[in-house]
PDB file of C-alpha atoms in Angstrom:
ATOM      1  CA  MET A1303     -15.823  30.907   1.871  1.00  0.00           C
ATOM      2  CA  SER A1304     -12.558  29.766   3.422  1.00  0.00           C
ATOM      3  CA  GLN A1305      -9.314  30.200   1.536  1.00  0.00           C
ATOM      4  CA  LYS A1306      -7.543  27.829   3.794  1.00  0.00           C
ATOM      5  CA  ARG A1307      -5.810  25.011   2.007  1.00  0.00           C
ATOM      6  CA  HIS A1308      -6.565  21.452   3.275  1.00  0.00           C
ATOM      7  CA  ILE A1309      -4.599  18.239   2.870  1.00  0.00           C
ATOM      8  CA  GLU A1310      -7.666  16.069   2.901  1.00  0.00           C
ATOM      9  CA  PRO A1311      -8.017  15.900  -0.825  1.00  0.00           C
ATOM     10  CA  LEU A1312      -4.468  14.540  -1.089  1.00  0.00           C
ATOM     11  CA  LEU A1313      -5.150  11.962   1.598  1.00  0.00           C
ATOM     12  CA  TRP A1314      -8.307  10.879  -0.019  1.00  0.00           C
ATOM     13  CA  SER A1315      -6.677  10.444  -3.327  1.00  0.00           C
ATOM     14  CA  LEU A1316      -3.985   8.333  -1.747  1.00  0.00           C
ATOM     15  CA  PHE A1317      -6.658   6.321  -0.079  1.00  0.00           C
ATOM     16  CA  GLY A1318      -8.430   5.806  -3.483  1.00  0.00           C
ATOM     17  CA  ALA A1319      -5.138   4.676  -5.091  1.00  0.00           C
ATOM     18  CA  GLY A1320      -4.455   2.303  -2.317  1.00  0.00           C
ATOM     19  CA  GLY A1321      -8.026   0.926  -2.418  1.00  0.00           C
ATOM     20  CA  THR A1322      -7.746   0.399  -6.149  1.00  0.00           C
ATOM     21  CA  THR A1323      -4.439  -1.337  -5.714  1.00  0.00           C
ATOM     22  CA  ILE A1324      -5.892  -3.630  -2.987  1.00  0.00           C
ATOM     23  CA  ALA A1325      -8.870  -4.399  -5.207  1.00  0.00           C
ATOM     24  CA  PHE A1326      -6.740  -5.421  -8.172  1.00  0.00           C
ATOM     25  CA  PHE A1327      -3.519  -6.893  -6.852  1.00  0.00           C
ATOM     26  CA  PHE A1328      -4.529  -8.926  -3.923  1.00  0.00           C
ATOM     27  CA  PRO A1329      -7.253 -11.000  -5.607  1.00  0.00           C
ATOM     28  CA  ALA A1330      -4.698 -11.739  -8.327  1.00  0.00           C
ATOM     29  CA  VAL A1331      -2.231 -12.905  -5.674  1.00  0.00           C
ATOM     30  CA  ILE A1332      -5.026 -15.165  -4.171  1.00  0.00           C
ATOM     31  CA  LEU A1333      -5.709 -16.615  -7.638  1.00  0.00           C
ATOM     32  CA  VAL A1334      -1.909 -17.334  -8.232  1.00  0.00           C
ATOM     33  CA  ILE A1335      -1.757 -19.118  -4.783  1.00  0.00           C
ATOM     34  CA  LEU A1336      -4.812 -21.193  -5.672  1.00  0.00           C
ATOM     35  CA  ALA A1337      -3.320 -22.115  -9.079  1.00  0.00           C
ATOM     36  CA  VAL A1338      -0.131 -23.144  -7.501  1.00  0.00           C
ATOM     37  CA  SER A1339      -2.034 -25.140  -4.869  1.00  0.00           C
ATOM     38  CA  LEU A1340      -4.144 -26.968  -7.509  1.00  0.00           C
ATOM     39  CA  GLY A1341      -1.021 -27.669  -9.681  1.00  0.00           C
ATOM     40  CA  VAL A1342      -2.017 -25.405 -12.610  1.00  0.00           C
ATOM     41  CA  ILE A1343       1.193 -23.466 -12.193  1.00  0.00           C
ATOM     42  CA  PRO A1344       4.421 -25.579 -11.446  1.00  0.00           C
ATOM     43  CA  ASP A1345       5.785 -25.144  -7.957  1.00  0.00           C
ATOM     44  CA  ASP A1346       9.197 -24.092  -9.166  1.00  0.00           C
ATOM     45  CA  ALA A1347       7.700 -21.252 -11.262  1.00  0.00           C
ATOM     46  CA  LEU A1348       7.090 -19.392  -8.058  1.00  0.00           C
ATOM     47  CA  SER A1349      10.106 -20.492  -6.133  1.00  0.00           C
ATOM     48  CA  TYR A1350      11.664 -18.091  -3.624  1.00  0.00           C
ATOM     49  CA  GLU A1351      14.778 -17.637  -5.790  1.00  0.00           C
ATOM     50  CA  ARG A1352      12.825 -16.703  -8.906  1.00  0.00           C
ATOM     51  CA  MET A1353      10.375 -14.450  -7.045  1.00  0.00           C
ATOM     52  CA  SER A1354      13.105 -12.657  -5.095  1.00  0.00           C
ATOM     53  CA  ASP A1355      15.186 -12.298  -8.233  1.00  0.00           C
ATOM     54  CA  PHE A1356      12.208 -10.774 -10.100  1.00  0.00           C
ATOM     55  CA  PHE A1357      10.993  -8.450  -7.415  1.00  0.00           C
ATOM     56  CA  LEU A1358      14.373  -7.270  -6.025  1.00  0.00           C
ATOM     57  CA  ASN A1359      16.733  -7.375  -9.055  1.00  0.00           C
ATOM     58  CA  ASN A1360      14.457  -6.398 -11.940  1.00  0.00           C
ATOM     59  CA  LEU A1361      13.212  -2.844 -12.255  1.00  0.00           C
ATOM     60  CA  VAL A1362       9.741  -3.901 -13.454  1.00  0.00           C
ATOM     61  CA  GLY A1363       9.357  -6.196 -10.445  1.00  0.00           C
ATOM     62  CA  GLN A1364      10.593  -3.433  -8.090  1.00  0.00           C
ATOM     63  CA  LEU A1365       8.024  -1.057  -9.463  1.00  0.00           C
ATOM     64  CA  LEU A1366       5.249  -3.605  -9.224  1.00  0.00           C
ATOM     65  CA  LEU A1367       6.231  -4.298  -5.627  1.00  0.00           C
ATOM     66  CA  LEU A1368       6.161  -0.522  -4.875  1.00  0.00           C
ATOM     67  CA  VAL A1369       2.847  -0.049  -6.569  1.00  0.00           C
ATOM     68  CA  ALA A1370       1.373  -2.950  -4.532  1.00  0.00           C
ATOM     69  CA  LEU A1371       2.748  -1.761  -1.266  1.00  0.00           C
ATOM     70  CA  VAL A1372       3.000   1.894  -0.900  1.00  0.00           C
ATOM     71  CA  PRO A1373      -0.599   2.926  -1.881  1.00  0.00           C
ATOM     72  CA  SER A1374      -1.816   0.094   0.301  1.00  0.00           C
ATOM     73  CA  TYR A1375      -0.115   1.653   3.333  1.00  0.00           C
ATOM     74  CA  TRP A1376      -2.015   4.977   2.677  1.00  0.00           C
ATOM     75  CA  ALA A1377      -5.332   3.174   2.227  1.00  0.00           C
ATOM     76  CA  CYS A1378      -4.923   1.296   5.412  1.00  0.00           C
ATOM     77  CA  ILE A1379      -3.922   4.212   7.569  1.00  0.00           C
ATOM     78  CA  HIS A1380      -6.751   6.361   6.101  1.00  0.00           C
ATOM     79  CA  ARG A1381      -9.219   3.645   6.828  1.00  0.00           C
ATOM     80  CA  ILE A1382      -7.980   3.175  10.406  1.00  0.00           C
ATOM     81  CA  TYR A1383      -8.082   6.907  11.089  1.00  0.00           C
ATOM     82  CA  HIS A1384     -11.606   7.400   9.765  1.00  0.00           C
ATOM     83  CA  GLY A1385     -12.676   4.110  11.260  1.00  0.00           C
ATOM     84  CA  LEU A1386     -11.772   5.567  14.665  1.00  0.00           C
ATOM     85  CA  HIS A1387     -14.265   8.354  13.889  1.00  0.00           C
ATOM     86  CA  ASP A1388     -16.949   5.870  12.926  1.00  0.00           C
ATOM     87  CA  LEU A1389     -16.428   4.084  16.265  1.00  0.00           C
ATOM     88  CA  GLY A1390     -16.913   7.292  18.244  1.00  0.00           C
ATOM     89  CA  PHE A1391     -13.239   8.066  18.893  1.00  0.00           C
ATOM     90  CA  HIS A1392     -12.213  11.509  17.663  1.00  0.00           C
ATOM     91  CA  PRO A1393      -8.451  11.674  17.876  1.00  0.00           C
ATOM     92  CA  GLY A1394      -6.988  15.125  17.660  1.00  0.00           C
ATOM     93  CA  GLY A1395      -4.667  16.425  15.094  1.00  0.00           C
ATOM     94  CA  GLY A1396      -1.673  15.148  16.904  1.00  0.00           C
ATOM     95  CA  LEU A1397      -2.589  11.550  16.235  1.00  0.00           C
ATOM     96  CA  LYS A1398      -3.368  12.299  12.670  1.00  0.00           C
ATOM     97  CA  VAL A1399       0.057  13.772  12.146  1.00  0.00           C
ATOM     98  CA  LEU A1400       1.625  10.807  13.931  1.00  0.00           C
ATOM     99  CA  LEU A1401      -0.256   8.290  11.806  1.00  0.00           C
ATOM    100  CA  TYR A1402       0.238   9.878   8.477  1.00  0.00           C
ATOM    101  CA  GLY A1403       3.738  10.893   9.307  1.00  0.00           C
ATOM    102  CA  ALA A1404       4.582   7.257  10.161  1.00  0.00           C
ATOM    103  CA  THR A1405       2.974   6.229   6.932  1.00  0.00           C
ATOM    104  CA  LEU A1406       5.088   8.729   5.035  1.00  0.00           C
ATOM    105  CA  VAL A1407       8.240   7.341   6.700  1.00  0.00           C
ATOM    106  CA  LEU A1408       7.241   3.828   6.002  1.00  0.00           C
ATOM    107  CA  SER A1409       6.604   4.662   2.415  1.00  0.00           C
ATOM    108  CA  VAL A1410      10.004   6.298   2.025  1.00  0.00           C
ATOM    109  CA  VAL A1411      11.767   3.381   3.706  1.00  0.00           C
ATOM    110  CA  THR A1412       9.922   0.925   1.490  1.00  0.00           C
ATOM    111  CA  VAL A1413      11.055   2.820  -1.651  1.00  0.00           C
ATOM    112  CA  VAL A1414      14.635   3.006  -0.472  1.00  0.00           C
ATOM    113  CA  LEU A1415      14.752  -0.618   0.509  1.00  0.00           C
ATOM    114  CA  VAL A1416      13.226  -1.856  -2.700  1.00  0.00           C
ATOM    115  CA  LEU A1417      15.119   0.381  -5.140  1.00  0.00           C
ATOM    116  CA  PHE A1418      18.591   0.543  -3.358  1.00  0.00           C
TER     117      PHE A1418
END
């Protein structure tokens, strides 16, 4: 039995978190958009000023934005990387480091931009 530690369980857990986020948040966003389009929710309730104030100046809104975005990045890149394998492309470890490293940088930049 190999005693070598792997990062795959961490990447799959991030993928799971992102998939769950996508499954819960984005259908809710679609429902809200439909509700506004059908007039159930007034147009001014979701105005740019109100939404930007909530998501950028309110800690709860900032955390919601981070929960919606950052795990989604990891789910998307993990799906893309393993989708390449499914299509018959077997990129080496260099591309894996590049993709996941870029996702890590994107995640950190998102956290910094949203919180500061």
